[in-house]
PDB file of C-alpha atoms in Angstrom:
ATOM      1  CA  MET M   1     198.074 -30.136 -10.219  1.00 72.00           C
ATOM      2  CA  ASP M   2     194.372 -31.333 -10.228  1.00 83.00           C
ATOM      3  CA  THR M   3     193.882 -33.285  -7.200  1.00 84.00           C
ATOM      4  CA  ALA M   4     191.390 -35.791  -8.697  1.00 85.00           C
ATOM      5  CA  LYS M   5     194.201 -36.870 -11.160  1.00 88.00           C
ATOM      6  CA  ILE M   6     196.584 -37.265  -8.292  1.00 88.00           C
ATOM      7  CA  ARG M   7     193.642 -39.574  -6.637  1.00 85.00           C
ATOM      8  CA  ALA M   8     193.324 -41.606  -9.216  1.00 88.00           C
ATOM      9  CA  LEU M   9     197.248 -42.372  -9.557  1.00 90.00           C
ATOM     10  CA  LEU M  10     197.464 -43.350  -5.623  1.00 88.00           C
ATOM     11  CA  THR M  11     194.286 -45.357  -5.914  1.00 88.00           C
ATOM     12  CA  ALA M  12     195.866 -47.470  -8.766  1.00 90.00           C
ATOM     13  CA  ALA M  13     199.218 -47.701  -7.150  1.00 89.00           C
ATOM     14  CA  ASP M  14     197.696 -48.854  -3.753  1.00 88.00           C
ATOM     15  CA  LEU M  15     195.713 -51.273  -5.247  1.00 88.00           C
ATOM     16  CA  GLY M  16     198.007 -52.281  -7.881  1.00 90.00           C
ATOM     17  CA  SER M  17     195.448 -52.424 -10.547  1.00 91.00           C
ATOM     18  CA  ILE M  18     193.838 -49.638 -12.991  1.00 90.00           C
ATOM     19  CA  THR M  19     190.749 -51.695 -13.326  1.00 90.00           C
ATOM     20  CA  ARG M  20     190.300 -52.040  -9.429  1.00 87.00           C
ATOM     21  CA  ALA M  21     191.077 -48.227  -9.171  1.00 88.00           C
ATOM     22  CA  ALA M  22     188.248 -47.490 -11.648  1.00 89.00           C
ATOM     23  CA  GLU M  23     185.749 -49.513  -9.767  1.00 86.00           C
ATOM     24  CA  ALA M  24     186.760 -47.904  -6.391  1.00 82.00           C
ATOM     25  CA  LEU M  25     186.615 -44.134  -8.146  1.00 85.00           C
ATOM     26  CA  GLY M  26     183.482 -45.092 -10.165  1.00 84.00           C
ATOM     27  CA  TYR M  27     185.065 -44.425 -13.416  1.00 87.00           C
ATOM     28  CA  THR M  28     185.631 -46.670 -16.384  1.00 88.00           C
ATOM     29  CA  GLN M  29     189.077 -48.349 -16.849  1.00 87.00           C
ATOM     30  CA  SER M  30     189.838 -46.236 -20.062  1.00 89.00           C
ATOM     31  CA  GLY M  31     188.951 -42.942 -17.961  1.00 87.00           C
ATOM     32  CA  VAL M  32     191.528 -43.587 -15.210  1.00 88.00           C
ATOM     33  CA  THR M  33     194.002 -44.492 -17.902  1.00 90.00           C
ATOM     34  CA  HIS M  34     193.291 -41.457 -19.644  1.00 89.00           C
ATOM     35  CA  ILE M  35     193.597 -39.401 -16.422  1.00 90.00           C
ATOM     36  CA  ILE M  36     196.807 -40.810 -15.443  1.00 90.00           C
ATOM     37  CA  ARG M  37     198.590 -40.257 -18.655  1.00 90.00           C
ATOM     38  CA  SER M  38     197.198 -36.744 -18.529  1.00 89.00           C
ATOM     39  CA  LEU M  39     198.950 -36.497 -15.152  1.00 89.00           C
ATOM     40  CA  GLU M  40     202.190 -37.893 -16.474  1.00 88.00           C
ATOM     41  CA  GLU M  41     202.006 -35.505 -19.403  1.00 89.00           C
ATOM     42  CA  GLU M  42     201.597 -32.514 -16.961  1.00 88.00           C
ATOM     43  CA  ALA M  43     204.396 -33.777 -14.708  1.00 88.00           C
ATOM     44  CA  GLY M  44     206.957 -34.484 -17.608  1.00 90.00           C
ATOM     45  CA  PHE M  45     207.775 -38.238 -16.893  1.00 90.00           C
ATOM     46  CA  PRO M  46     206.102 -41.560 -16.422  1.00 90.00           C
ATOM     47  CA  LEU M  47     204.468 -42.263 -12.860  1.00 91.00           C
ATOM     48  CA  LEU M  48     203.199 -45.376 -13.048  1.00 90.00           C
ATOM     49  CA  LEU M  49     204.980 -48.882 -14.050  1.00 90.00           C
ATOM     50  CA  ARG M  50     202.623 -51.032 -16.191  1.00 87.00           C
ATOM     51  CA  GLY M  51     203.233 -54.931 -16.056  1.00 84.00           C
ATOM     52  CA  ASN M  52     201.518 -58.343 -16.186  1.00 82.00           C
ATOM     53  CA  ARG M  53     201.446 -58.299 -12.179  1.00 83.00           C
ATOM     54  CA  GLY M  54     199.606 -55.016 -12.053  1.00 88.00           C
ATOM     55  CA  VAL M  55     200.598 -51.211 -11.861  1.00 90.00           C
ATOM     56  CA  SER M  56     203.093 -49.474  -9.206  1.00 91.00           C
ATOM     57  CA  LEU M  57     204.523 -46.166  -8.934  1.00 91.00           C
ATOM     58  CA  THR M  58     207.832 -45.279 -10.933  1.00 92.00           C
ATOM     59  CA  ALA M  59     210.929 -44.317  -8.889  1.00 90.00           C
ATOM     60  CA  GLU M  60     210.210 -40.778  -9.534  1.00 91.00           C
ATOM     61  CA  ALA M  61     206.651 -41.157  -8.439  1.00 89.00           C
ATOM     62  CA  GLN M  62     207.853 -43.083  -5.244  1.00 90.00           C
ATOM     63  CA  ARG M  63     209.850 -40.148  -4.263  1.00 90.00           C
ATOM     64  CA  LEU M  64     206.823 -37.667  -4.833  1.00 89.00           C
ATOM     65  CA  ALA M  65     204.194 -39.874  -3.422  1.00 88.00           C
ATOM     66  CA  PRO M  66     204.334 -38.084   0.305  1.00 86.00           C
ATOM     67  CA  LEU M  67     203.431 -34.804  -1.343  1.00 88.00           C
ATOM     68  CA  PHE M  68     200.936 -36.127  -3.474  1.00 88.00           C
ATOM     69  CA  ARG M  69     199.173 -37.643  -0.626  1.00 84.00           C
ATOM     70  CA  GLU M  70     199.532 -34.462   1.375  1.00 84.00           C
ATOM     71  CA  LEU M  71     198.145 -32.576  -1.421  1.00 85.00           C
ATOM     72  CA  SER M  72     195.193 -34.855  -1.922  1.00 84.00           C
ATOM     73  CA  GLN M  73     194.448 -35.060   1.773  1.00 79.00           C
ATOM     74  CA  ALA M  74     194.447 -31.069   1.933  1.00 81.00           C
ATOM     75  CA  ALA M  75     191.784 -30.991  -0.701  1.00 81.00           C
ATOM     76  CA  ASP M  76     189.840 -33.856   1.126  1.00 79.00           C
ATOM     77  CA  ARG M  77     189.879 -31.673   4.110  1.00 76.00           C
ATOM     78  CA  LEU M  78     188.840 -28.685   2.131  1.00 79.00           C
ATOM     79  CA  GLU M  79     185.902 -30.246   0.876  1.00 77.00           C
ATOM     80  CA  GLN M  80     185.016 -31.898   4.286  1.00 72.00           C
ATOM     81  CA  GLU M  81     185.073 -28.409   5.907  1.00 74.00           C
ATOM     82  CA  LEU M  82     183.215 -26.623   3.105  1.00 75.00           C
ATOM     83  CA  ALA M  83     180.141 -29.524   3.567  1.00 70.00           C
ATOM     84  CA  LEU M  84     180.784 -29.234   7.396  1.00 67.00           C
ATOM     85  CA  THR M  85     179.549 -25.453   6.976  1.00 65.00           C
ATOM     86  CA  ARG M  86     176.693 -25.916   4.721  1.00 63.00           C
ATOM     87  CA  GLY M  87     175.515 -28.447   7.477  1.00 57.00           C
ATOM     88  CA  VAL M  88     176.537 -31.663   5.506  1.00 54.00           C
ATOM     89  CA  GLU M  89     178.503 -34.374   6.966  1.00 70.00           C
ATOM     90  CA  ARG M  90     180.720 -36.173   4.320  1.00 75.00           C
ATOM     91  CA  GLY M  91     184.078 -37.435   3.686  1.00 81.00           C
ATOM     92  CA  VAL M  92     186.311 -40.353   3.968  1.00 85.00           C
ATOM     93  CA  VAL M  93     188.359 -42.151   6.686  1.00 90.00           C
ATOM     94  CA  ARG M  94     191.028 -44.195   6.113  1.00 91.00           C
ATOM     95  CA  ILE M  95     191.782 -47.027   8.851  1.00 95.00           C
ATOM     96  CA  GLY M  96     194.687 -49.377   9.469  1.00 95.00           C
ATOM     97  CA  SER M  97     194.279 -51.988  12.069  1.00 95.00           C
ATOM     98  CA  TYR M  98     195.394 -55.042  13.296  1.00 89.00           C
ATOM     99  CA  SER M  99     193.076 -57.943  12.777  1.00 87.00           C
ATOM    100  CA  SER M 100     192.413 -58.645  16.656  1.00 88.00           C
ATOM    101  CA  ILE M 101     191.204 -54.758  16.873  1.00 91.00           C
ATOM    102  CA  SER M 102     189.187 -55.135  13.789  1.00 92.00           C
ATOM    103  CA  LEU M 103     187.537 -58.283  15.174  1.00 89.00           C
ATOM    104  CA  HIS M 104     186.780 -56.912  18.792  1.00 90.00           C
ATOM    105  CA  TRP M 105     186.707 -53.036  18.609  1.00 92.00           C
ATOM    106  CA  LEU M 106     185.882 -51.992  15.115  1.00 94.00           C
ATOM    107  CA  PRO M 107     182.136 -53.667  14.293  1.00 94.00           C
ATOM    108  CA  GLN M 108     180.562 -51.771  17.027  1.00 94.00           C
ATOM    109  CA  VAL M 109     182.347 -48.804  16.272  1.00 95.00           C
ATOM    110  CA  LEU M 110     181.584 -48.840  12.762  1.00 95.00           C
ATOM    111  CA  GLU M 111     177.994 -49.580  13.570  1.00 95.00           C
ATOM    112  CA  ALA M 112     177.678 -46.482  15.772  1.00 95.00           C
ATOM    113  CA  PHE M 113     179.552 -44.390  13.339  1.00 94.00           C
ATOM    114  CA  GLN M 114     177.556 -45.331  10.007  1.00 92.00           C
ATOM    115  CA  GLU M 115     174.222 -44.962  11.987  1.00 92.00           C
ATOM    116  CA  ARG M 116     175.421 -41.127  13.231  1.00 89.00           C
ATOM    117  CA  TYR M 117     177.250 -40.359   9.907  1.00 89.00           C
ATOM    118  CA  PRO M 118     175.698 -42.359   6.946  1.00 89.00           C
ATOM    119  CA  SER M 119     177.319 -40.229   4.221  1.00 85.00           C
ATOM    120  CA  ILE M 120     181.156 -40.502   5.551  1.00 88.00           C
ATOM    121  CA  GLU M 121     182.806 -43.533   3.670  1.00 88.00           C
ATOM    122  CA  VAL M 122     185.281 -45.790   6.155  1.00 93.00           C
ATOM    123  CA  GLU M 123     187.935 -47.690   4.464  1.00 91.00           C
ATOM    124  CA  LEU M 124     189.626 -50.270   6.242  1.00 94.00           C
ATOM    125  CA  LEU M 125     192.913 -52.182   5.992  1.00 92.00           C
ATOM    126  CA  GLU M 126     194.340 -54.581   8.145  1.00 92.00           C
ATOM    127  CA  GLY M 127     198.093 -55.369   8.530  1.00 88.00           C
ATOM    128  CA  ASN M 128     200.806 -56.125  10.942  1.00 84.00           C
ATOM    129  CA  ALA M 129     202.584 -53.483  13.150  1.00 83.00           C
ATOM    130  CA  GLU M 130     205.109 -52.681  10.358  1.00 84.00           C
ATOM    131  CA  GLU M 131     202.701 -52.398   7.538  1.00 88.00           C
ATOM    132  CA  ILE M 132     200.515 -50.004   9.701  1.00 92.00           C
ATOM    133  CA  HIS M 133     203.319 -47.780  10.686  1.00 91.00           C
ATOM    134  CA  GLU M 134     204.426 -47.489   7.138  1.00 89.00           C
ATOM    135  CA  TRP M 135     200.736 -46.835   5.872  1.00 91.00           C
ATOM    136  CA  LEU M 136     200.554 -44.049   8.555  1.00 92.00           C
ATOM    137  CA  SER M 137     203.611 -42.648   7.564  1.00 88.00           C
ATOM    138  CA  ASN M 138     203.124 -42.341   3.957  1.00 84.00           C
ATOM    139  CA  GLY M 139     199.714 -41.238   4.092  1.00 85.00           C
ATOM    140  CA  ARG M 140     198.093 -44.327   2.910  1.00 87.00           C
ATOM    141  CA  ILE M 141     195.889 -44.422   6.118  1.00 92.00           C
ATOM    142  CA  ASP M 142     194.612 -41.478   8.428  1.00 92.00           C
ATOM    143  CA  ILE M 143     194.108 -43.299  11.833  1.00 96.00           C
ATOM    144  CA  ALA M 144     196.379 -46.317  13.115  1.00 96.00           C
ATOM    145  CA  TYR M 145     194.658 -48.670  15.531  1.00 95.00           C
ATOM    146  CA  THR M 146     197.468 -50.302  16.963  1.00 91.00           C
ATOM    147  CA  SER M 147     200.191 -50.818  19.710  1.00 89.00           C
ATOM    148  CA  LEU M 148     201.661 -47.099  20.579  1.00 90.00           C
ATOM    149  CA  ARG M 149     205.323 -48.401  21.298  1.00 84.00           C
ATOM    150  CA  ALA M 150     206.598 -47.332  17.719  1.00 81.00           C
ATOM    151  CA  TYR M 151     204.724 -44.036  17.450  1.00 88.00           C
ATOM    152  CA  SER M 152     206.599 -41.595  19.473  1.00 84.00           C
ATOM    153  CA  GLY M 153     206.683 -39.058  16.061  1.00 86.00           C
ATOM    154  CA  PHE M 154     202.807 -39.204  15.878  1.00 93.00           C
ATOM    155  CA  ASP M 155     199.990 -37.896  18.009  1.00 95.00           C
ATOM    156  CA  THR M 156     198.201 -40.762  19.708  1.00 95.00           C
ATOM    157  CA  VAL M 157     195.238 -41.326  21.833  1.00 94.00           C
ATOM    158  CA  LYS M 158     195.684 -44.422  24.381  1.00 93.00           C
ATOM    159  CA  ILE M 159     192.881 -46.791  24.629  1.00 92.00           C
ATOM    160  CA  LEU M 160     193.696 -49.405  27.114  1.00 91.00           C
ATOM    161  CA  ASP M 161     196.795 -51.604  28.430  1.00 92.00           C
ATOM    162  CA  ASP M 162     196.256 -55.120  26.781  1.00 93.00           C
ATOM    163  CA  PRO M 163     197.731 -57.703  29.212  1.00 93.00           C
ATOM    164  CA  MET M 164     200.275 -60.036  28.233  1.00 91.00           C
ATOM    165  CA  TYR M 165     199.908 -63.707  28.878  1.00 94.00           C
ATOM    166  CA  ALA M 166     202.079 -66.857  29.018  1.00 94.00           C
ATOM    167  CA  VAL M 167     200.571 -69.398  26.640  1.00 95.00           C
ATOM    168  CA  LEU M 168     201.321 -72.926  27.279  1.00 96.00           C
ATOM    169  CA  PRO M 169     200.023 -76.382  26.181  1.00 96.00           C
ATOM    170  CA  ARG M 170     197.337 -78.134  28.462  1.00 95.00           C
ATOM    171  CA  THR M 171     199.956 -80.568  29.319  1.00 94.00           C
ATOM    172  CA  HIS M 172     202.478 -78.382  30.737  1.00 95.00           C
ATOM    173  CA  PRO M 173     203.566 -78.700  34.254  1.00 94.00           C
ATOM    174  CA  ARG M 174     202.710 -75.104  34.788  1.00 95.00           C
ATOM    175  CA  ALA M 175     199.597 -75.024  32.937  1.00 95.00           C
ATOM    176  CA  LYS M 176     197.167 -74.686  36.071  1.00 94.00           C
ATOM    177  CA  ASP M 177     199.523 -72.188  37.640  1.00 95.00           C
ATOM    178  CA  LYS M 178     197.745 -68.872  38.950  1.00 95.00           C
ATOM    179  CA  VAL M 179     200.898 -66.895  37.360  1.00 95.00           C
ATOM    180  CA  PHE M 180     203.868 -67.720  35.247  1.00 94.00           C
ATOM    181  CA  PRO M 181     207.335 -65.919  36.343  1.00 93.00           C
ATOM    182  CA  ILE M 182     209.007 -64.364  33.145  1.00 90.00           C
ATOM    183  CA  THR M 183     212.245 -66.237  33.838  1.00 88.00           C
ATOM    184  CA  ALA M 184     210.285 -69.514  33.594  1.00 90.00           C
ATOM    185  CA  PHE M 185     210.576 -69.244  29.780  1.00 89.00           C
ATOM    186  CA  ARG M 186     214.368 -69.823  29.899  1.00 86.00           C
ATOM    187  CA  GLY M 187     215.024 -73.081  28.280  1.00 85.00           C
ATOM    188  CA  GLU M 188     211.420 -73.550  26.971  1.00 88.00           C
ATOM    189  CA  PRO M 189     210.922 -74.252  23.177  1.00 90.00           C
ATOM    190  CA  PHE M 190     209.679 -70.878  22.270  1.00 87.00           C
ATOM    191  CA  LEU M 191     207.355 -70.029  19.246  1.00 86.00           C
ATOM    192  CA  VAL M 192     207.393 -66.327  18.044  1.00 81.00           C
ATOM    193  CA  TYR M 193     204.541 -64.366  16.165  1.00 74.00           C
ATOM    194  CA  VAL M 194     206.690 -62.047  13.811  1.00 69.00           C
ATOM    195  CA  SER M 195     205.658 -58.843  12.127  1.00 59.00           C
ATOM    196  CA  ASP M 196     207.235 -59.109   8.832  1.00 55.00           C
ATOM    197  CA  THR M 197     210.759 -60.565   9.523  1.00 51.00           C
ATOM    198  CA  LYS M 198     211.050 -59.742  12.928  1.00 56.00           C
ATOM    199  CA  PRO M 199     208.814 -60.102  16.309  1.00 57.00           C
ATOM    200  CA  GLU M 200     206.742 -56.782  17.272  1.00 65.00           C
ATOM    201  CA  GLN M 201     208.570 -54.856  19.402  1.00 70.00           C
ATOM    202  CA  ASP M 202     205.972 -55.689  22.689  1.00 74.00           C
ATOM    203  CA  LEU M 203     207.074 -59.221  22.076  1.00 74.00           C
ATOM    204  CA  SER M 204     210.530 -58.414  21.639  1.00 75.00           C
ATOM    205  CA  GLN M 205     210.376 -56.547  24.998  1.00 76.00           C
ATOM    206  CA  ALA M 206     209.108 -59.732  26.644  1.00 76.00           C
ATOM    207  CA  MET M 207     211.611 -61.966  25.156  1.00 77.00           C
ATOM    208  CA  GLU M 208     214.275 -59.717  26.370  1.00 78.00           C
ATOM    209  CA  LEU M 209     213.109 -59.954  29.920  1.00 77.00           C
ATOM    210  CA  ALA M 210     212.541 -63.461  29.674  1.00 75.00           C
ATOM    211  CA  GLY M 211     216.196 -64.211  28.630  1.00 75.00           C
ATOM    212  CA  VAL M 212     214.880 -65.607  25.213  1.00 74.00           C
ATOM    213  CA  SER M 213     217.467 -65.392  22.666  1.00 69.00           C
ATOM    214  CA  GLU M 214     216.272 -68.126  19.968  1.00 72.00           C
ATOM    215  CA  ALA M 215     213.032 -69.265  19.013  1.00 71.00           C
ATOM    216  CA  LYS M 216     212.009 -72.889  17.649  1.00 75.00           C
ATOM    217  CA  PHE M 217     209.584 -71.493  15.200  1.00 77.00           C
ATOM    218  CA  PHE M 218     208.341 -68.322  13.688  1.00 75.00           C
ATOM    219  CA  SER M 219     204.862 -67.436  12.076  1.00 75.00           C
ATOM    220  CA  ASN M 220     203.188 -64.320  10.820  1.00 72.00           C
ATOM    221  CA  PHE M 221     200.353 -65.571  11.740  1.00 79.00           C
ATOM    222  CA  ASP M 222     199.013 -65.499  15.468  1.00 81.00           C
ATOM    223  CA  MET M 223     196.432 -68.366  14.964  1.00 86.00           C
ATOM    224  CA  THR M 224     199.199 -70.461  13.691  1.00 88.00           C
ATOM    225  CA  ILE M 225     201.261 -69.948  16.546  1.00 88.00           C
ATOM    226  CA  LEU M 226     198.367 -70.990  18.988  1.00 91.00           C
ATOM    227  CA  ALA M 227     197.684 -74.068  16.984  1.00 92.00           C
ATOM    228  CA  MET M 228     201.424 -75.108  17.394  1.00 92.00           C
ATOM    229  CA  VAL M 229     201.013 -74.293  21.291  1.00 94.00           C
ATOM    230  CA  GLU M 230     197.758 -76.296  21.190  1.00 94.00           C
ATOM    231  CA  HIS M 231     200.016 -79.487  19.587  1.00 93.00           C
ATOM    232  CA  ASN M 232     202.817 -79.411  22.236  1.00 93.00           C
ATOM    233  CA  LEU M 233     205.361 -77.906  19.877  1.00 93.00           C
ATOM    234  CA  GLY M 234     206.369 -74.960  22.438  1.00 92.00           C
ATOM    235  CA  VAL M 235     205.390 -71.934  24.397  1.00 92.00           C
ATOM    236  CA  THR M 236     204.616 -68.407  23.628  1.00 91.00           C
ATOM    237  CA  ILE M 237     203.493 -65.012  25.116  1.00 90.00           C
ATOM    238  CA  LEU M 238     200.283 -63.237  23.333  1.00 90.00           C
ATOM    239  CA  PRO M 239     198.429 -60.274  24.261  1.00 90.00           C
ATOM    240  CA  LYS M 240     194.828 -60.610  25.679  1.00 92.00           C
ATOM    241  CA  LEU M 241     192.873 -59.401  22.690  1.00 90.00           C
ATOM    242  CA  ILE M 242     194.441 -61.829  20.307  1.00 88.00           C
ATOM    243  CA  LEU M 243     193.727 -64.780  22.956  1.00 91.00           C
ATOM    244  CA  ALA M 244     190.069 -63.406  23.131  1.00 87.00           C
ATOM    245  CA  GLY M 245     189.497 -64.187  19.379  1.00 72.00           C
ATOM    246  CA  SER M 246     191.205 -68.075  19.817  1.00 83.00           C
ATOM    247  CA  GLN M 247     189.499 -71.400  20.026  1.00 86.00           C
ATOM    248  CA  ALA M 248     192.517 -72.956  20.825  1.00 90.00           C
ATOM    249  CA  ASP M 249     192.664 -75.149  23.584  1.00 93.00           C
ATOM    250  CA  VAL M 250     195.525 -73.757  25.350  1.00 95.00           C
ATOM    251  CA  ALA M 251     196.596 -72.426  28.913  1.00 96.00           C
ATOM    252  CA  ALA M 252     196.870 -68.522  29.219  1.00 95.00           C
ATOM    253  CA  ILE M 253     198.298 -67.603  32.568  1.00 96.00           C
ATOM    254  CA  PRO M 254     199.279 -63.813  33.664  1.00 95.00           C
ATOM    255  CA  ILE M 255     202.881 -62.994  33.477  1.00 93.00           C
ATOM    256  CA  GLU M 256     204.637 -62.070  36.708  1.00 92.00           C
ATOM    257  CA  PRO M 257     205.747 -59.218  36.884  1.00 91.00           C
ATOM    258  CA  PRO M 258     202.852 -58.238  34.579  1.00 91.00           C
ATOM    259  CA  MET M 259     203.484 -56.994  31.135  1.00 89.00           C
ATOM    260  CA  THR M 260     201.304 -54.939  28.938  1.00 90.00           C
ATOM    261  CA  ARG M 261     201.197 -53.472  25.502  1.00 89.00           C
ATOM    262  CA  SER M 262     199.452 -49.908  25.087  1.00 91.00           C
ATOM    263  CA  LEU M 263     196.842 -49.949  22.512  1.00 93.00           C
ATOM    264  CA  GLY M 264     195.314 -46.959  20.928  1.00 94.00           C
ATOM    265  CA  MET M 265     194.807 -44.517  17.927  1.00 95.00           C
ATOM    266  CA  ALA M 266     197.858 -42.789  16.187  1.00 96.00           C
ATOM    267  CA  VAL M 267     197.006 -39.998  13.720  1.00 95.00           C
ATOM    268  CA  ARG M 268     200.325 -37.953  11.824  1.00 90.00           C
ATOM    269  CA  SER M 269     198.849 -34.734  13.169  1.00 90.00           C
ATOM    270  CA  MET M 270     195.791 -34.116  15.628  1.00 91.00           C
ATOM    271  CA  ALA M 271     195.876 -30.515  14.558  1.00 88.00           C
ATOM    272  CA  GLU M 272     195.602 -31.542  10.789  1.00 85.00           C
ATOM    273  CA  ALA M 273     193.137 -34.009  11.207  1.00 87.00           C
ATOM    274  CA  SER M 274     189.929 -33.934   8.776  1.00 87.00           C
ATOM    275  CA  PRO M 275     186.563 -33.448  10.585  1.00 85.00           C
ATOM    276  CA  ALA M 276     185.752 -37.059   9.517  1.00 87.00           C
ATOM    277  CA  MET M 277     188.834 -38.391  11.175  1.00 90.00           C
ATOM    278  CA  ARG M 278     187.863 -36.271  14.142  1.00 90.00           C
ATOM    279  CA  ARG M 279     184.535 -37.565  14.285  1.00 90.00           C
ATOM    280  CA  PHE M 280     185.634 -41.236  14.065  1.00 94.00           C
ATOM    281  CA  MET M 281     188.062 -40.784  16.745  1.00 94.00           C
ATOM    282  CA  SER M 282     185.378 -39.171  19.185  1.00 93.00           C
ATOM    283  CA  CYS M 283     183.084 -42.285  18.055  1.00 94.00           C
ATOM    284  CA  THR M 284     185.527 -44.800  19.183  1.00 95.00           C
ATOM    285  CA  MET M 285     186.130 -43.055  22.399  1.00 93.00           C
ATOM    286  CA  GLU M 286     182.687 -42.782  23.242  1.00 92.00           C
ATOM    287  CA  VAL M 287     181.722 -46.569  22.224  1.00 93.00           C
ATOM    288  CA  LEU M 288     184.585 -48.112  23.975  1.00 90.00           C
ATOM    289  CA  GLY M 289     183.707 -45.965  27.037  1.00 81.00           C
ATOM    290  CA  LEU M 290     186.389 -43.574  26.914  1.00 69.00           C
ATOM    291  CA  ALA M 291     184.394 -40.330  26.308  1.00 51.00           C
ATOM    292  CA  GLY M 292     186.199 -37.640  27.999  1.00 44.00           C
ATOM    293  CA  ALA M 293     189.461 -39.297  28.450  1.00 40.00           C
TER     294      ALA M 293
END
């Protein structure tokens, strides 16, 4: 199968729109439609569902999507290796990241990377832990910047341990304490930052150690949770990197015993990483002061 056709199909499905896929790929809308129909004729069955809300993969195409992505990525790696052999740095790197990492780490990494490799494109998707894990698993992204707890089946590079803090209203009796005992959360109205429908694994572990079995409020936006704490609605546990980007007037106190989440980069296979991926990971380590780690 023509990998250009497969790439058009996957792009349309990822973006949910043939028009947006055409813009991303530099084709006309009718051109992408023709390419996908040609691929469907070759496959012998429909690959794309078309509706008022956009387009998505059919059940048959969803089953084949991991193979389609593997084929497309293998073609990308080949093109990059050929370009590298000719002395040209080119390619595409697809990144998935927490918003806190995007805010605090990636701007300086991207600045350095684009200066060194201006012909390598970078695509960035932001999501929660479950979304990023799924994107890496199904091949929608090449590198995940995330907490590494759920990535035992992937190749990972640790960047740092991000300490967890007790986050309290300024009026809380313990707001001026130097440390906050993990057991002190028991009986407190607890606010939970959730990933999709449940707390992320790092927070789940902290809640278990704290003896917190129920929460007063849930939100999938960390800034919403902080605003609730600021307005005396409860307490929570959040990592330092999220707190660093907040203007909320709250008390952030180290937990006793200390708790951290391990942040880093995850890829499906380091051995199969493309030249562009390897360069982006190397640039990340250099910019963040981890060269040679």
